[in-house]
Amino acid sequence: MKLCIATCSNLPDWERDDEPFFQALEDAGVAHQLRAWDEPDVDWGQFDACLIRTTWDYMERKDEFVRWAQAVESVTELFNPASVVNWNTDKRYLLDLERAGVEIAPTIWLEKNNPYDLAKLMQSRGWRHGFLKPTVGASARETLRFEPAGYAHAQVFLDRVLARESMMLQPYLQSVETSGELSAVYFDGQFSHSVQKIPVPGDYRVQDDYGATDFAVEMDAALRAKTESTLMVAQRLLGLEKALLYARVDYIQLDSGQHVLNELELVEPSLFFRHSPHGAGRLVAALVKRL
C-alpha cells in the first residue's frame, strides 16, 4: 500500500502530534509520503489513497482546496471524501446539523457584503458580551470577543471582515475560559479517545498555538452519547454509505451548564494521538481495512 498524507508547505516546526501515526504506519508496513496539497505537478494517482491531515493554510482559498479534493478523488481514494470537504470547510454546516436536531451554540449568521448593526443584533438577543468568527476559519483566525464598551471597535472589525467573507455572531461564553472544549475522536465510526483543551487564564483560544493546555479525559456517558449522535446525524445528512474514516466532535458548555456542539471536524483536525497510546494504531487499522 502506498499512502499520501496531505499537508501544507508551511507546517509549523512545533507540530508533532502526527508522529505516533507515522510510526504506526511504519509498524504496519504502510509506505507513506507527505505532500503539500497545493504542490504543483504531484501525480496523486500514483497513491492507493490520500489522507488529508495538516492542510492548515486553505482557509482563505477554500474553493481552490475543494477543487483540489475533487481532483484527487477522481484518481484515488480520498479520506475524508471530497463531498465532506466541501460541506465541512464552511461552518454553515452547523445550520444543517441544527435543523436536524443537534444543539449548537446560539448563532446569528452574517453574510458577506451585507450591512449589520452589531449593537442592535446584540440587543435583539439580550446578549451583552459577544464573539465573532468567520464561517471559514481555524486556529482562531479573525475572531474577536467584545463587551458593551467595545461595540464600536467590534463594528469596525466586523465591517472589515464582512467585506471579504461571512461571519458568525455568538454570545461570548465565559465558561470557555475555565472548562474549555471537550473533544471526542472517532475512527471508522468507533470512539477512540477524548481530550479537554483549556486556554491560558483570561483567554478563549483552546489551540496550543496560543499556549492552551490539552490532556486526556474520560468523557461522561451522556456527553459521549451526544457526540456519537452528532456524528450519526452528519453521516446521514452527507448520505455516506460507510462511516467517516476519522472525525473529531467538539462540545463546549453554555454558561447554563448545557453542552452544545461547537465544531464537527471532518477534514484536517488535530487528533491528539499524543494523548492516546492506541489512537494512531486504530486509525492505521481502519485505513488498512478500507484499502
Short mmCIF file of C-alpha atoms in Angstrom, two decimals:
data_model
loop_
_atom_site.label_atom_id
_atom_site.label_comp_id
_atom_site.label_asym_id
_atom_site.label_seq_id
_atom_site.Cartn_x
_atom_site.Cartn_y
_atom_site.Cartn_z
CA MET A 1 0.00 0.00 0.00
CA LYS A 2 1.23 3.47 -0.89
CA LEU A 3 -0.33 6.33 1.06
CA CYS A 4 -0.08 10.07 0.54
CA ILE A 5 -0.59 12.30 3.58
CA ALA A 6 -1.72 15.75 2.53
CA THR A 7 -0.17 18.62 4.47
CA CYS A 8 0.74 22.25 3.85
CA SER A 9 4.01 23.77 2.72
CA ASN A 10 4.32 25.98 5.80
CA LEU A 11 3.61 23.46 8.54
CA PRO A 12 4.91 24.84 11.87
CA ASP A 13 8.08 23.22 13.20
CA TRP A 14 6.40 22.58 16.55
CA GLU A 15 3.73 20.32 15.05
CA ARG A 16 4.46 16.82 16.36
CA ASP A 17 1.04 15.32 17.04
CA ASP A 18 1.06 13.01 14.00
CA GLU A 19 4.41 11.41 14.81
CA PRO A 20 2.79 8.42 16.58
CA PHE A 21 0.64 7.96 13.48
CA PHE A 22 3.68 7.95 11.20
CA GLN A 23 5.29 5.33 13.45
CA ALA A 24 2.14 3.21 13.40
CA LEU A 25 2.15 3.33 9.59
CA GLU A 26 5.75 2.13 9.55
CA ASP A 27 4.96 -0.63 12.04
CA ALA A 28 2.14 -1.78 9.76
CA GLY A 29 4.37 -1.70 6.68
CA VAL A 30 2.43 1.11 5.01
CA ALA A 31 4.63 3.24 2.75
CA HIS A 32 3.73 6.91 3.02
CA GLN A 33 4.77 10.32 1.75
CA LEU A 34 3.88 13.80 2.96
CA ARG A 35 2.97 16.19 0.14
CA ALA A 36 1.61 19.71 0.31
CA TRP A 37 -1.91 19.80 -1.08
CA ASP A 38 -1.11 22.74 -3.37
CA GLU A 39 2.25 21.38 -4.51
CA PRO A 40 2.32 21.54 -8.32
CA ASP A 41 2.75 18.54 -10.58
CA VAL A 42 2.01 15.84 -7.99
CA ASP A 43 0.74 12.62 -9.55
CA TRP A 44 -1.94 11.87 -6.96
CA GLY A 45 -2.96 8.78 -8.93
CA GLN A 46 0.31 7.03 -8.01
CA PHE A 47 -1.04 6.57 -4.47
CA ASP A 48 -3.55 3.99 -3.28
CA ALA A 49 -5.10 6.69 -1.12
CA CYS A 50 -4.66 10.25 0.06
CA LEU A 51 -5.30 11.11 3.70
CA ILE A 52 -5.92 14.76 4.50
CA ARG A 53 -4.14 15.78 7.69
CA THR A 54 -2.39 19.10 8.30
CA THR A 55 -3.64 21.19 5.36
CA TRP A 56 -3.87 24.23 7.60
CA ASP A 57 -3.43 27.01 5.03
CA TYR A 58 -6.54 26.59 2.88
CA MET A 59 -8.85 28.86 4.91
CA GLU A 60 -8.53 31.82 2.55
CA ARG A 61 -8.54 29.51 -0.50
CA LYS A 62 -11.48 27.26 0.32
CA ASP A 63 -12.79 26.95 -3.24
CA GLU A 64 -9.33 26.03 -4.52
CA PHE A 65 -9.00 23.45 -1.77
CA VAL A 66 -12.36 21.87 -2.61
CA ARG A 67 -11.41 21.68 -6.29
CA TRP A 68 -8.13 20.01 -5.28
CA ALA A 69 -10.03 17.43 -3.21
CA GLN A 70 -12.36 16.69 -6.11
CA ALA A 71 -9.42 16.29 -8.48
CA VAL A 72 -7.60 13.92 -6.12
CA GLU A 73 -10.75 11.87 -5.57
CA SER A 74 -11.07 11.41 -9.33
CA VAL A 75 -7.80 9.44 -9.40
CA THR A 76 -7.53 7.77 -5.99
CA GLU A 77 -9.29 7.22 -2.66
CA LEU A 78 -9.57 10.38 -0.57
CA PHE A 79 -10.18 10.46 3.17
CA ASN A 80 -12.42 12.03 4.08
CA PRO A 81 -14.24 12.31 0.71
CA ALA A 82 -14.45 15.49 -1.34
CA SER A 83 -18.16 15.88 -0.57
CA VAL A 84 -17.25 16.00 3.12
CA VAL A 85 -14.50 18.53 2.43
CA ASN A 86 -16.94 20.78 0.57
CA TRP A 87 -19.55 20.60 3.34
CA ASN A 88 -17.33 20.75 6.40
CA THR A 89 -14.97 23.58 5.41
CA ASP A 90 -17.73 26.18 5.86
CA LYS A 91 -19.20 26.39 9.36
CA ARG A 92 -22.68 26.81 7.91
CA TYR A 93 -22.74 23.03 8.11
CA LEU A 94 -23.74 23.74 11.72
CA LEU A 95 -27.03 25.10 10.39
CA ASP A 96 -27.70 21.75 8.70
CA LEU A 97 -26.96 19.93 11.93
CA GLU A 98 -29.11 22.28 13.98
CA ARG A 99 -32.05 21.80 11.61
CA ALA A 100 -31.56 18.06 12.04
CA GLY A 101 -31.87 18.37 15.82
CA VAL A 102 -28.28 18.87 17.02
CA GLU A 103 -27.93 21.57 19.68
CA ILE A 104 -25.35 24.22 18.76
CA ALA A 105 -24.27 27.46 20.40
CA PRO A 106 -26.71 30.35 19.77
CA THR A 107 -25.62 31.92 16.48
CA ILE A 108 -26.56 34.78 14.17
CA TRP A 109 -25.27 34.20 10.63
CA LEU A 110 -23.86 37.31 8.94
CA GLU A 111 -23.44 37.20 5.18
CA LYS A 112 -20.56 38.71 3.26
CA ASN A 113 -21.03 42.29 1.98
CA ASN A 114 -24.26 42.82 3.93
CA PRO A 115 -24.57 45.71 6.44
CA TYR A 116 -25.34 44.85 10.07
CA ASP A 117 -25.79 46.95 13.19
CA LEU A 118 -23.89 44.91 15.75
CA ALA A 119 -25.29 46.69 18.80
CA LYS A 120 -28.87 46.16 17.60
CA LEU A 121 -28.22 42.49 16.91
CA MET A 122 -26.82 42.01 20.39
CA GLN A 123 -29.78 43.85 21.92
CA SER A 124 -32.27 41.77 19.93
CA ARG A 125 -30.92 38.60 21.57
CA GLY A 126 -30.35 40.06 25.02
CA TRP A 127 -26.61 39.41 24.76
CA ARG A 128 -24.08 41.73 26.40
CA HIS A 129 -20.77 40.04 25.67
CA GLY A 130 -20.25 38.84 22.10
CA PHE A 131 -17.99 36.73 19.95
CA LEU A 132 -17.29 36.99 16.21
CA LYS A 133 -15.70 34.39 13.98
CA PRO A 134 -15.63 33.65 10.23
CA THR A 135 -17.65 30.84 8.68
CA VAL A 136 -14.44 29.58 7.08
CA GLY A 137 -11.63 29.56 9.57
CA ALA A 138 -9.45 27.72 12.03
CA SER A 139 -6.97 28.39 14.84
CA ALA A 140 -8.94 31.45 15.99
CA ARG A 141 -8.25 33.34 12.74
CA GLU A 142 -10.20 36.62 12.55
CA THR A 143 -12.01 36.05 15.85
CA LEU A 144 -12.96 38.72 18.35
CA ARG A 145 -14.60 38.74 21.76
CA PHE A 146 -16.09 42.03 22.87
CA GLU A 147 -18.13 43.67 25.63
CA PRO A 148 -20.52 46.64 25.57
CA ALA A 149 -17.71 49.17 25.89
CA GLY A 150 -16.10 47.65 22.80
CA TYR A 151 -19.10 47.61 20.45
CA ALA A 152 -17.70 50.41 18.26
CA HIS A 153 -14.39 48.58 17.81
CA ALA A 154 -16.24 45.32 17.14
CA GLN A 155 -18.39 47.04 14.49
CA VAL A 156 -15.26 48.24 12.67
CA PHE A 157 -13.78 44.74 12.90
CA LEU A 158 -16.98 43.17 11.58
CA ASP A 159 -17.31 45.59 8.66
CA ARG A 160 -13.72 44.93 7.65
CA VAL A 161 -14.04 41.13 7.67
CA LEU A 162 -17.51 41.09 6.07
CA ALA A 163 -16.05 42.89 3.07
CA ARG A 164 -14.42 39.60 2.09
CA GLU A 165 -16.12 36.75 3.99
CA SER A 166 -19.18 35.73 6.01
CA MET A 167 -19.19 35.74 9.80
CA MET A 168 -20.91 34.26 12.84
CA LEU A 169 -22.06 36.23 15.87
CA GLN A 170 -22.48 34.38 19.16
CA PRO A 171 -22.74 35.27 22.83
CA TYR A 172 -19.34 35.07 24.47
CA LEU A 173 -19.35 32.06 26.78
CA GLN A 174 -17.39 32.80 29.94
CA SER A 175 -17.30 29.09 30.75
CA VAL A 176 -14.91 28.54 27.83
CA GLU A 177 -12.16 30.17 29.89
CA THR A 178 -12.45 27.53 32.63
CA SER A 179 -13.91 24.37 31.09
CA GLY A 180 -12.57 24.94 27.59
CA GLU A 181 -13.60 22.47 24.92
CA LEU A 182 -14.21 18.71 25.12
CA SER A 183 -13.39 16.64 22.05
CA ALA A 184 -14.27 13.06 21.16
CA VAL A 185 -12.19 11.37 18.45
CA TYR A 186 -13.69 8.64 16.25
CA PHE A 187 -12.10 6.29 13.74
CA ASP A 188 -14.30 4.37 11.30
CA GLY A 189 -17.33 5.40 13.36
CA GLN A 190 -15.92 3.96 16.59
CA PHE A 191 -15.00 6.05 19.60
CA SER A 192 -11.24 6.13 20.22
CA HIS A 193 -10.41 8.73 22.89
CA SER A 194 -11.36 12.11 24.29
CA VAL A 195 -9.44 15.21 25.31
CA GLN A 196 -10.07 18.50 27.06
CA LYS A 197 -8.49 21.78 25.92
CA ILE A 198 -8.13 24.67 28.36
CA PRO A 199 -6.96 28.16 27.29
CA VAL A 200 -4.45 30.18 29.24
CA PRO A 201 -6.08 32.25 32.02
CA GLY A 202 -8.20 35.04 30.60
CA ASP A 203 -8.06 33.73 27.02
CA TYR A 204 -10.66 31.88 24.95
CA ARG A 205 -8.42 30.22 22.38
CA VAL A 206 -8.09 26.48 23.02
CA GLN A 207 -5.38 25.84 20.42
CA ASP A 208 -1.90 25.00 21.63
CA ASP A 209 -0.66 27.70 19.20
CA TYR A 210 -1.76 30.14 21.90
CA GLY A 211 -0.38 28.28 24.90
CA ALA A 212 -3.54 26.32 25.74
CA THR A 213 -3.14 23.00 27.51
CA ASP A 214 -4.77 19.73 26.47
CA PHE A 215 -5.00 16.39 28.22
CA ALA A 216 -6.81 13.07 28.06
CA VAL A 217 -10.12 12.86 29.89
CA GLU A 218 -12.87 10.34 30.44
CA MET A 219 -15.93 11.84 28.78
CA ASP A 220 -19.11 11.18 30.74
CA ALA A 221 -21.64 8.82 29.19
CA ALA A 222 -24.29 11.46 28.45
CA LEU A 223 -21.90 13.75 26.60
CA ARG A 224 -20.28 10.88 24.73
CA ALA A 225 -23.74 9.79 23.58
CA LYS A 226 -24.28 13.33 22.28
CA THR A 227 -21.05 13.23 20.29
CA GLU A 228 -21.95 9.86 18.78
CA SER A 229 -25.43 11.06 17.88
CA THR A 230 -23.97 14.17 16.24
CA LEU A 231 -21.66 12.04 14.13
CA MET A 232 -24.52 9.76 13.03
CA VAL A 233 -26.64 12.78 12.05
CA ALA A 234 -23.77 14.16 9.96
CA GLN A 235 -23.24 10.87 8.17
CA ARG A 236 -26.95 10.70 7.38
CA LEU A 237 -27.00 14.28 6.07
CA LEU A 238 -23.98 13.53 3.88
CA GLY A 239 -25.56 10.36 2.51
CA LEU A 240 -22.47 8.30 3.31
CA GLU A 241 -22.73 4.53 2.96
CA LYS A 242 -19.65 3.99 5.15
CA ALA A 243 -18.67 5.64 8.40
CA LEU A 244 -16.26 8.55 8.21
CA LEU A 245 -12.68 7.33 8.48
CA TYR A 246 -11.92 9.96 11.12
CA ALA A 247 -13.85 12.63 12.97
CA ARG A 248 -13.46 14.91 15.95
CA VAL A 249 -16.56 16.16 17.71
CA ASP A 250 -16.04 19.31 19.80
CA TYR A 251 -18.50 20.32 22.52
CA ILE A 252 -18.49 23.42 24.71
CA GLN A 253 -20.51 24.34 27.77
CA LEU A 254 -23.02 27.16 27.84
CA ASP A 255 -22.95 29.35 30.92
CA SER A 256 -26.12 27.47 31.95
CA GLY A 257 -24.08 24.26 32.12
CA GLN A 258 -25.64 22.70 28.99
CA HIS A 259 -23.20 21.18 26.48
CA VAL A 260 -23.65 22.12 22.82
CA LEU A 261 -21.77 21.35 19.63
CA ASN A 262 -19.03 23.84 18.83
CA GLU A 263 -17.42 22.16 15.82
CA LEU A 264 -17.57 18.88 13.93
CA GLU A 265 -14.09 18.48 12.49
CA LEU A 266 -14.01 16.13 9.48
CA VAL A 267 -11.23 17.49 7.27
CA GLU A 268 -7.93 18.34 8.98
CA PRO A 269 -8.37 18.18 12.76
CA SER A 270 -5.67 17.56 15.31
CA LEU A 271 -6.44 14.05 16.53
CA PHE A 272 -4.39 14.24 19.73
CA PHE A 273 -2.54 10.97 19.23
CA ARG A 274 -0.17 12.11 21.98
CA HIS A 275 -2.96 11.56 24.49
CA SER A 276 -3.94 8.07 23.34
CA PRO A 277 -1.46 5.18 23.29
CA HIS A 278 -3.64 3.22 20.86
CA GLY A 279 -5.25 6.02 18.83
CA ALA A 280 -2.71 6.04 16.00
CA GLY A 281 -2.90 2.28 15.63
CA ARG A 282 -6.69 2.45 15.47
CA LEU A 283 -6.56 4.90 12.57
CA VAL A 284 -3.99 2.81 10.72
CA ALA A 285 -6.08 -0.34 11.23
CA ALA A 286 -9.18 1.43 9.94
CA LEU A 287 -7.26 2.72 6.92
CA VAL A 288 -5.79 -0.69 6.08
CA LYS A 289 -9.25 -2.25 6.43
CA ARG A 290 -10.67 0.25 3.92
CA LEU A 291 -7.94 -0.37 1.37
#
